[in-house]
Short mmCIF file of C-alpha atoms in Angstrom, two decimals:
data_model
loop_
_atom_site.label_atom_id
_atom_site.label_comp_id
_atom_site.label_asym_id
_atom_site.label_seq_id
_atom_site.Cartn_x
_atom_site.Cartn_y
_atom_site.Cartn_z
CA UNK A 13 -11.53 17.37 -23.73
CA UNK A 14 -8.06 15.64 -23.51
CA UNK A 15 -6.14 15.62 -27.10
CA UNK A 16 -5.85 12.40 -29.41
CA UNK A 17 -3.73 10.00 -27.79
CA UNK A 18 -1.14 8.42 -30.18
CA UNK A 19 -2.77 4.40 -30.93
CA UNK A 20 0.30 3.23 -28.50
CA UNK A 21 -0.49 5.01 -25.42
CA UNK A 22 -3.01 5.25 -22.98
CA UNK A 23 -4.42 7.82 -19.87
CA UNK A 24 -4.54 6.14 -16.40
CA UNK A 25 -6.27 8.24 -13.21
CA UNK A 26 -4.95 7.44 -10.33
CA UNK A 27 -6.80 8.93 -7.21
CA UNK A 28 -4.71 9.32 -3.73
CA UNK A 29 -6.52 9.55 -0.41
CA UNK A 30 -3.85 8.36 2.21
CA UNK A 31 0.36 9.05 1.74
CA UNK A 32 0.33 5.43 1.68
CA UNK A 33 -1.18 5.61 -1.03
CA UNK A 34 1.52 7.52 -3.03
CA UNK A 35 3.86 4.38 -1.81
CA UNK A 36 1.75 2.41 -3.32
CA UNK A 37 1.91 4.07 -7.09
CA UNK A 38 4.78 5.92 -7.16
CA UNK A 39 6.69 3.17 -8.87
CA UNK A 40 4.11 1.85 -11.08
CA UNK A 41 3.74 5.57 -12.04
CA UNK A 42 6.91 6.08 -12.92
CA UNK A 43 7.11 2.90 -15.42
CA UNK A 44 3.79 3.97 -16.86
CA UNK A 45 4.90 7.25 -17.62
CA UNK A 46 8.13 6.10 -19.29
CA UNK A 47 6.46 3.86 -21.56
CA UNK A 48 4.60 6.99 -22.53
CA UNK A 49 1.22 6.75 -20.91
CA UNK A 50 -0.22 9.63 -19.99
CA UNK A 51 -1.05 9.77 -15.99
CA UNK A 52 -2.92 12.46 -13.88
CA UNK A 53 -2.89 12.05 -9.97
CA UNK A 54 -5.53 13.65 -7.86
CA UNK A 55 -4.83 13.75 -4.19
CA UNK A 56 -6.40 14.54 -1.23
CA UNK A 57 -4.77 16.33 1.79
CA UNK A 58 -3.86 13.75 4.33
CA UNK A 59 -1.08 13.78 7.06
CA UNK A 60 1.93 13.96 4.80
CA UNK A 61 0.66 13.08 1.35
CA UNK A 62 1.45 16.87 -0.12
CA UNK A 63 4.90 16.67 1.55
CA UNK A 64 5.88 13.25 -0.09
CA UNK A 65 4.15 14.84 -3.60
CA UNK A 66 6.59 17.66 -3.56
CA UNK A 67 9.16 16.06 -5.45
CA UNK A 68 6.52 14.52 -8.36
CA UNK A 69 6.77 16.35 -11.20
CA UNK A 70 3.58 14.42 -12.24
CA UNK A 71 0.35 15.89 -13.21
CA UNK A 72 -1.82 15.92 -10.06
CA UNK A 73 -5.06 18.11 -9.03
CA UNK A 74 -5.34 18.58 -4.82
CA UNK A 75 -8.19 18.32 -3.09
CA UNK A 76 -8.48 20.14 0.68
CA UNK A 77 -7.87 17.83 3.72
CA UNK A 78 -11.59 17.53 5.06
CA UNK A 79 -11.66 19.24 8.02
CA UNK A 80 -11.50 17.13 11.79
CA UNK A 81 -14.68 17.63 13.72
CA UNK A 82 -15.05 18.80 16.92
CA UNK A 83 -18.17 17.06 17.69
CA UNK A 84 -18.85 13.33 19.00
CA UNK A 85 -16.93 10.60 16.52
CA UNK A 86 -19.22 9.52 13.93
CA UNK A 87 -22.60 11.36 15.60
CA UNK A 88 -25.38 12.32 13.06
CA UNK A 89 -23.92 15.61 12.17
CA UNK A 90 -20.26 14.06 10.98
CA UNK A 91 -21.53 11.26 9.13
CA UNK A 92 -23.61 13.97 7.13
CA UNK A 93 -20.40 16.40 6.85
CA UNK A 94 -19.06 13.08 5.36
CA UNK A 95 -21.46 12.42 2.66
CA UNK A 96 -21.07 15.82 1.99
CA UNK A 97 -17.76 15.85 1.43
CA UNK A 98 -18.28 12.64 -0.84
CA UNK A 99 -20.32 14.35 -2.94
CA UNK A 100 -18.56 17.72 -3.49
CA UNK A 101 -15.16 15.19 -4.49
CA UNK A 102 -17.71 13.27 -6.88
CA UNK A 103 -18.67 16.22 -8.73
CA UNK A 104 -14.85 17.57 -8.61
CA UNK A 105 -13.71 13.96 -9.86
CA UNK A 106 -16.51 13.68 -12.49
CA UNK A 107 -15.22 17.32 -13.81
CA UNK A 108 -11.87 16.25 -14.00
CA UNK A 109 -12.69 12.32 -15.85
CA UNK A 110 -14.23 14.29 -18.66
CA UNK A 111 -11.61 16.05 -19.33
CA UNK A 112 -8.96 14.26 -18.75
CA UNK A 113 -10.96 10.59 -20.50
CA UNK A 114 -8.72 8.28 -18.82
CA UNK A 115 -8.97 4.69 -19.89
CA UNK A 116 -8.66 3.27 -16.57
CA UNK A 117 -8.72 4.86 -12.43
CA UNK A 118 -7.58 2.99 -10.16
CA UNK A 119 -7.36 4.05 -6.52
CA UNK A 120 -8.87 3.34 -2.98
CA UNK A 121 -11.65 5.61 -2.98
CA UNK A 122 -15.21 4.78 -3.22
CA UNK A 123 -15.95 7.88 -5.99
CA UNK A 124 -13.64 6.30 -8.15
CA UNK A 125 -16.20 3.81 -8.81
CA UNK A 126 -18.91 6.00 -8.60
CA UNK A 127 -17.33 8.30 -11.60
CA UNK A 128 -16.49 5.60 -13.68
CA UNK A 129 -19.65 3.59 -13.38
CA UNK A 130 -21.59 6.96 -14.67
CA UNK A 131 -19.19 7.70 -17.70
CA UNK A 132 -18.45 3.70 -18.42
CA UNK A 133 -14.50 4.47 -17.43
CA UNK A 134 -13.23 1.13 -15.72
CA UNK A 135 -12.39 1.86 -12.18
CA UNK A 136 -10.05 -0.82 -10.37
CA UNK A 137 -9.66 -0.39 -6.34
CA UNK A 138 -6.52 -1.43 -5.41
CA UNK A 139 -7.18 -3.16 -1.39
CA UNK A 140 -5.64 -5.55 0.79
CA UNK A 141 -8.23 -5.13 3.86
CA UNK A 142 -10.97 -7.77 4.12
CA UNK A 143 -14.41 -6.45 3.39
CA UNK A 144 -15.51 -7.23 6.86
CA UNK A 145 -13.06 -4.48 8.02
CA UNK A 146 -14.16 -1.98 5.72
CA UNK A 147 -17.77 -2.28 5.45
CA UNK A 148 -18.71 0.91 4.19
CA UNK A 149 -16.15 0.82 1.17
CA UNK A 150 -17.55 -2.94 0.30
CA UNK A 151 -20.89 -1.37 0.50
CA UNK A 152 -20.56 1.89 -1.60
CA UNK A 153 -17.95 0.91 -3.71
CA UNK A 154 -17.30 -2.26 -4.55
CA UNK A 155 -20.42 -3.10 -6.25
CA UNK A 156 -19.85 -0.24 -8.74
CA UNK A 157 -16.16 -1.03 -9.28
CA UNK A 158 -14.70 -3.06 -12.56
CA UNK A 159 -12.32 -5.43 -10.51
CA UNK A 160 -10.47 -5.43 -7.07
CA UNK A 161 -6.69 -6.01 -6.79
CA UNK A 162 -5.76 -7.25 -3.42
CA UNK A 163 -3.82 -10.19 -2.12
CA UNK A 164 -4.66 -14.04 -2.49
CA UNK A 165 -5.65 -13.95 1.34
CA UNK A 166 -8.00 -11.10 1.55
CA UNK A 167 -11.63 -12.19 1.83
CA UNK A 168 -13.41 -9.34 -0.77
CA UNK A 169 -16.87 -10.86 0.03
CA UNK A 170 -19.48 -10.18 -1.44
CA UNK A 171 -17.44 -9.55 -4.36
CA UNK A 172 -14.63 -12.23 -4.60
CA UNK A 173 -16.01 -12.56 -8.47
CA UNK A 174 -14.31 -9.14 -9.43
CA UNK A 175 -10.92 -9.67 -6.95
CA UNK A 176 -7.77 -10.45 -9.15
CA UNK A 177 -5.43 -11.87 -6.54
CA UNK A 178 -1.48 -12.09 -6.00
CA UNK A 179 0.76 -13.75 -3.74
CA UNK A 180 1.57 -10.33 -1.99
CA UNK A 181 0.80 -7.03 -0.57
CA UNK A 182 0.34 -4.14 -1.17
CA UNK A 183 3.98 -2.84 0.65
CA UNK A 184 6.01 -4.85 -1.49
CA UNK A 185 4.95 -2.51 -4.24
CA UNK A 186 7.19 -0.14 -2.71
CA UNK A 187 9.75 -2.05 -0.71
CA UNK A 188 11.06 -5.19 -2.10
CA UNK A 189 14.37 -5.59 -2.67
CA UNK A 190 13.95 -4.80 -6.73
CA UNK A 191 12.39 -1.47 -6.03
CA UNK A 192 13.66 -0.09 -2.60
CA UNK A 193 17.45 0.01 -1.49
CA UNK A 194 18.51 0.03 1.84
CA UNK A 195 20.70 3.29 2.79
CA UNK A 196 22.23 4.35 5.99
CA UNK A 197 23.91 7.62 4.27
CA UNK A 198 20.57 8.96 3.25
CA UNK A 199 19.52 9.75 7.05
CA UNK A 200 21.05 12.51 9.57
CA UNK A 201 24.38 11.54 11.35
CA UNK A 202 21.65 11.02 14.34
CA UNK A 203 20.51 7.88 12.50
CA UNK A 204 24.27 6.60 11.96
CA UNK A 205 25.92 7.59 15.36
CA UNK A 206 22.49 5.70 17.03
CA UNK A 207 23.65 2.37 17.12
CA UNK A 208 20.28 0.86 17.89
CA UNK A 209 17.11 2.50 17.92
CA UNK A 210 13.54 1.98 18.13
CA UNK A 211 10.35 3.60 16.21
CA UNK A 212 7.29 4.10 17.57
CA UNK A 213 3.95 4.90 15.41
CA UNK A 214 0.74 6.67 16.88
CA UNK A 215 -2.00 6.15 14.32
CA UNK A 216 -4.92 9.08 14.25
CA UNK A 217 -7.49 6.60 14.22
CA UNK A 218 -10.10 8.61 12.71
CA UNK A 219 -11.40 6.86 9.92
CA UNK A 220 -14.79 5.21 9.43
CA UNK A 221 -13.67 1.92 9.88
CA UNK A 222 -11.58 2.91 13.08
CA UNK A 223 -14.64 3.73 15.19
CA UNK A 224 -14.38 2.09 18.83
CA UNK A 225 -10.98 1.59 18.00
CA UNK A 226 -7.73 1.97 20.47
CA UNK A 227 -4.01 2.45 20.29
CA UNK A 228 -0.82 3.23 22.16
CA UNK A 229 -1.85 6.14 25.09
CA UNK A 230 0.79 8.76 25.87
CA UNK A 231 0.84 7.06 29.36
CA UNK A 232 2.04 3.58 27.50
CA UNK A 233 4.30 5.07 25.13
CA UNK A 234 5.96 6.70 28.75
CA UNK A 235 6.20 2.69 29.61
CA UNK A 236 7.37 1.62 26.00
CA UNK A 237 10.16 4.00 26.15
CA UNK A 238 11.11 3.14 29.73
CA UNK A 239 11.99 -0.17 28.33
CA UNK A 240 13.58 0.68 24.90
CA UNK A 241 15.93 4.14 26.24
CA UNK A 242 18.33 1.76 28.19
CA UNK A 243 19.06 0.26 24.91
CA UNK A 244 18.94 3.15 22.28
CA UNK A 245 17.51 6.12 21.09
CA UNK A 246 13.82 6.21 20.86
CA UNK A 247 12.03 8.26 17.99
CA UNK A 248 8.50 9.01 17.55
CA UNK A 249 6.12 9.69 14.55
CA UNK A 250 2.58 10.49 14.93
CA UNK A 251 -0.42 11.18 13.02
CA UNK A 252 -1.96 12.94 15.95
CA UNK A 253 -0.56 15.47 18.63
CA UNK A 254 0.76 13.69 21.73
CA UNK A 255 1.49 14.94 25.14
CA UNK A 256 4.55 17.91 25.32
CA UNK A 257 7.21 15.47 27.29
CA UNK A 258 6.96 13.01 24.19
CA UNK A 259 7.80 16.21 21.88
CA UNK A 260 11.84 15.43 22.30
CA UNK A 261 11.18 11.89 20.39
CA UNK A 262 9.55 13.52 17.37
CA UNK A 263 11.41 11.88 14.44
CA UNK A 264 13.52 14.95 12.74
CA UNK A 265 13.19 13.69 9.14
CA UNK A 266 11.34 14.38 6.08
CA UNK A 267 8.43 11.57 5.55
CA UNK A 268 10.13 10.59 2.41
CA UNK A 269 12.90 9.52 4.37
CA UNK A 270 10.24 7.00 6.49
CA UNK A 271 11.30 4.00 5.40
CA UNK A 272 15.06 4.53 5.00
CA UNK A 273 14.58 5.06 8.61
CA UNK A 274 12.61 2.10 9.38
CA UNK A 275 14.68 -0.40 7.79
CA UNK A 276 17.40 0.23 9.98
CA UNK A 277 15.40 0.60 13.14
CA UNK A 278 15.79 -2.09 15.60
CA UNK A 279 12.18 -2.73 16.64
CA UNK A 280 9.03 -0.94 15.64
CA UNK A 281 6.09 -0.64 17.70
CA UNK A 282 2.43 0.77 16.82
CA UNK A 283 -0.75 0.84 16.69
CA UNK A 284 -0.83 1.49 12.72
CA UNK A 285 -1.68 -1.54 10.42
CA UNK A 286 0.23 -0.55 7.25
CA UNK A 287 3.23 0.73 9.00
CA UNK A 288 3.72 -2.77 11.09
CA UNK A 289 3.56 -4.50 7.61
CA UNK A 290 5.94 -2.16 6.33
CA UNK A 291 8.36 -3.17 9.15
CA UNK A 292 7.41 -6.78 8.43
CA UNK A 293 8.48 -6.98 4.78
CA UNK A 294 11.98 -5.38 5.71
CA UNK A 295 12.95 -7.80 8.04
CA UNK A 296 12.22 -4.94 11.13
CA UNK A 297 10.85 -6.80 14.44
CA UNK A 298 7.31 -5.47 14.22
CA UNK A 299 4.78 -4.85 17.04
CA UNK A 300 1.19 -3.79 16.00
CA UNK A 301 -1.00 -2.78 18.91
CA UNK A 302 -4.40 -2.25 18.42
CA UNK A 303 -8.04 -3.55 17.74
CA UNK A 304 -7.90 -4.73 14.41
CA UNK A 305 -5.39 -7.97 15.19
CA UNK A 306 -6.72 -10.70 14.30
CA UNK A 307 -9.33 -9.06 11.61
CA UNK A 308 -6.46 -8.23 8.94
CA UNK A 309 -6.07 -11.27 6.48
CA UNK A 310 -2.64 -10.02 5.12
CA UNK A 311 -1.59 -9.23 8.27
CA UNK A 312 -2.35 -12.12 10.00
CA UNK A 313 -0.51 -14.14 6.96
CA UNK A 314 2.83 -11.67 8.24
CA UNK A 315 2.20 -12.98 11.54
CA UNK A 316 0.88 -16.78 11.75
CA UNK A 317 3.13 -17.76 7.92
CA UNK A 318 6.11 -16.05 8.06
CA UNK A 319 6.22 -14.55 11.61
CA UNK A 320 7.37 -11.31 10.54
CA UNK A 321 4.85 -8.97 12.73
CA UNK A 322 2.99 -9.14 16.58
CA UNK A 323 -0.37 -8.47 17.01
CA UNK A 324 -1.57 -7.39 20.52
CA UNK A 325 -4.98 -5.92 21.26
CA UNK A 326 -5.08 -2.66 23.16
CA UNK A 327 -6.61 -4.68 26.25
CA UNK A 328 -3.58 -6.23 26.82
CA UNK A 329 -0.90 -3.63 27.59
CA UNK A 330 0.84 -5.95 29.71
CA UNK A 331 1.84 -8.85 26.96
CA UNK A 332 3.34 -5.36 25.19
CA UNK A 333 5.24 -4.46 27.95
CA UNK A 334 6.63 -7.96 28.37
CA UNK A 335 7.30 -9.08 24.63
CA UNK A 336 9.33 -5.99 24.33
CA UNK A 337 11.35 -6.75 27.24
CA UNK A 338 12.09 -10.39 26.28
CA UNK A 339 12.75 -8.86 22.28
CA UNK A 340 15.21 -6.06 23.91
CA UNK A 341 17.17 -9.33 25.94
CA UNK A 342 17.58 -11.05 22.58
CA UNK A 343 20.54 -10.66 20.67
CA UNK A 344 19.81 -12.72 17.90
CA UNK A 345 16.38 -10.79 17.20
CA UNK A 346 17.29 -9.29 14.43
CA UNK A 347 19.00 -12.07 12.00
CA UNK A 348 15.77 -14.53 13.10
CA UNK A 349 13.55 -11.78 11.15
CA UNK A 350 15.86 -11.16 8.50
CA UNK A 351 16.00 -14.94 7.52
CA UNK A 352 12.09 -15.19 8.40
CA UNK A 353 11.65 -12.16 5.54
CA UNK A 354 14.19 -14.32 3.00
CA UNK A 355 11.65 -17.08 3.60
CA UNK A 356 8.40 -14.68 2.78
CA UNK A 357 10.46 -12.93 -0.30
CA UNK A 358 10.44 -16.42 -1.65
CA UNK A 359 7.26 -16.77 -1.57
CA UNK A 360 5.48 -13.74 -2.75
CA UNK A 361 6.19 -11.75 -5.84
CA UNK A 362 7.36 -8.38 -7.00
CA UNK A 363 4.21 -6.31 -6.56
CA UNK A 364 4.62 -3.54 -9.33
CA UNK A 365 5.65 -4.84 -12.41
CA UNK A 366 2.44 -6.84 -11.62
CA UNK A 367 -0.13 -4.29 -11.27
CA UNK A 368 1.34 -2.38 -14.14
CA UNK A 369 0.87 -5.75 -16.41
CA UNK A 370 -2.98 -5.58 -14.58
CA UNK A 371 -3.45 -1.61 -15.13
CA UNK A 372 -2.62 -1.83 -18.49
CA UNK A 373 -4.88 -4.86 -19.61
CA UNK A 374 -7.35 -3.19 -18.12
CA UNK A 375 -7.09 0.04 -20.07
CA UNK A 376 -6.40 -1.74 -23.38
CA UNK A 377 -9.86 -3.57 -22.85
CA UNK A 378 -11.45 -0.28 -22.88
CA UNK A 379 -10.29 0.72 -26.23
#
């Protein structure tokens, strides 16, 4: 059982599934824990989340990575090593709720809901993908969940009733200007002695919601890079492995350095949703190539609004290859997406101080 809490304070759970995830809550963390709140983080392994956790000094529980199958994607046998999985981090979860009592958890993570529906903890998932995208999460979890926090634009049908919108996303929790400061000195001399250079992203596309899903091939990347080298140095960062001649493009920095480096990048191409919007909100010419354009509310606001991103579906390598080499030719690329991000800054808030405000409320309800 967790001790008496002094009358001021209060326990928030936050669950992390995905490093962006840690993004997400590291600064709201931080101002809940100097207000004196207590805070436990329970994480699960994923790419790089333990790497970007090793400088927390927060109190967080791991969970192991689940392990990648070797069978068909999502045949009979995976989906039930899935549920599986579920159900072992439901009963870890539940252990760790009753003894920890927070007041609120808030996460992405369907047992979140499930945990705090059985022991009458609010549970608030923090989303900013439309429910048609993630069916099985809409399913599972949000019928079980307190409220949803996601942007004005996301459709959360069937359950719109519980969203509590903002004129946002969820990467300007992390990287506007009040919370994230541009800073060339914090990368290797590689980085500075560059000039330009270009950053390309190969997502794993494993999840549930990725299934029939494609992305940037080793073969395009070959073509991608063809186009970019002339210009500058090219550097790659993958979730999954990719062929041995792309190995001398592996980006040679810690993932907590990810978005120092992406800021000053001079184009950014991938087929990973959250990074292109990441690129988006710092001004960075963004390319997003994949199957989910078009299906993305928040991203498609980036693009059609403020005209910050590119989608292209992975059917159409060709418009790629051609917007890149009409982007490369243009020398005013850069200062048309910095004043197109002034435009979207003005228009959408700062993301933390918000949630905290909502996290909080929340928790105080529950007292």
């Amino acid at each position: 059982m967790a001790e008496k809490q002094d009358e001021n304070t209060r326990r928030f759970l936050f669950y992390m599934g995905h490093p962006a995830h840690y993004h997400n809550f590291k600064h709201a963390i931080s101002i809940l824990k100097a207000k004196g709140h207590d805070v436990k983080v329970v994480a699960r392994g994923k790419d790089v989340l333990f790497d970007l956790l090793e400088s927390e000094d927060w109190d967080i529980v791991k969970f192991p990575a689940r392990k990648p199958s070797m069978r068909s994607a999502w045949s009979l046998t995976v989906k039930l090593g899935i549920a599986a999985a579920i159900a072992r981090r439901e009963l870890s979860m539940l252990k760790i709720a009753r003894r920890f009592e927070p007041d609120v958890m808030i996460g992405t993570d369907l047992v979140i809901t499930h945990v705090g529906k059985l022991l009458n903890i609010p549970s608030i998932v923090v989303n900013e993908d439309d429910s048609a995208a993630i069916p099985l999460m809409a399913k599972y979890a949000f019928p079980y969940a307190t409220a949803i926090l996601a942007p004005n634009c996301c459709d959360q049908s069937p359950a719109n009733a519980k969203k509590i919108g903002y004129e946002g996303n969820h990467e300007l929790a992390y990287l506007h200007p009040d919370v994230f400061k541009e800073d060339l000195s914090e990368l290797p001399a590689v980085f500075r002695e560059s000039g330009n250079y270009y950053l390309l992203r190969f997502a794993s596309l494993h999840a549930h919601h990725d299934e029939g899903r494609n992305g940037i091939s080793d073969e395009l990347a070959l073509k991608i890079i063809a186009i970019l080298e002339p210009h500058g140095r090219v550097f790659i960062t993958s979730e999954r492995p990719f062929a041995e001649r792309l190995e001398p493009y592996r980006l040679p920095v810690h993932p907590a350095k990810m978005h120092q480096v992406m800021a000053h990048a001079s184009i950014y191409i991938g087929d990973s949703q959250t990074m292109a919007a990441e690129a988006a909100v710092l001004g960075v010419p963004a390319i997003r190539f994949n199957d989910f354009v078009g299906e993305l509310s928040y991203l498609e606001e980036l693009e059609h609004k403020f005209q910050l991103t590119k989608g292209i579906r992975s059917n159409e390598p060709q418009k790629l290859i051609e917007m890149l080499k009409m982007w490369v030719g243009d020398k005013n690329l850069k200062q048309t997406w910095l004043d197109r991000r002034k435009a979207m800054l003005n228009q959408y808030i700062s993301v933390t101080p918000f949630w905290v405000e909502v996290f909080e409320k929340m928790a105080l309800k529950n007292r």
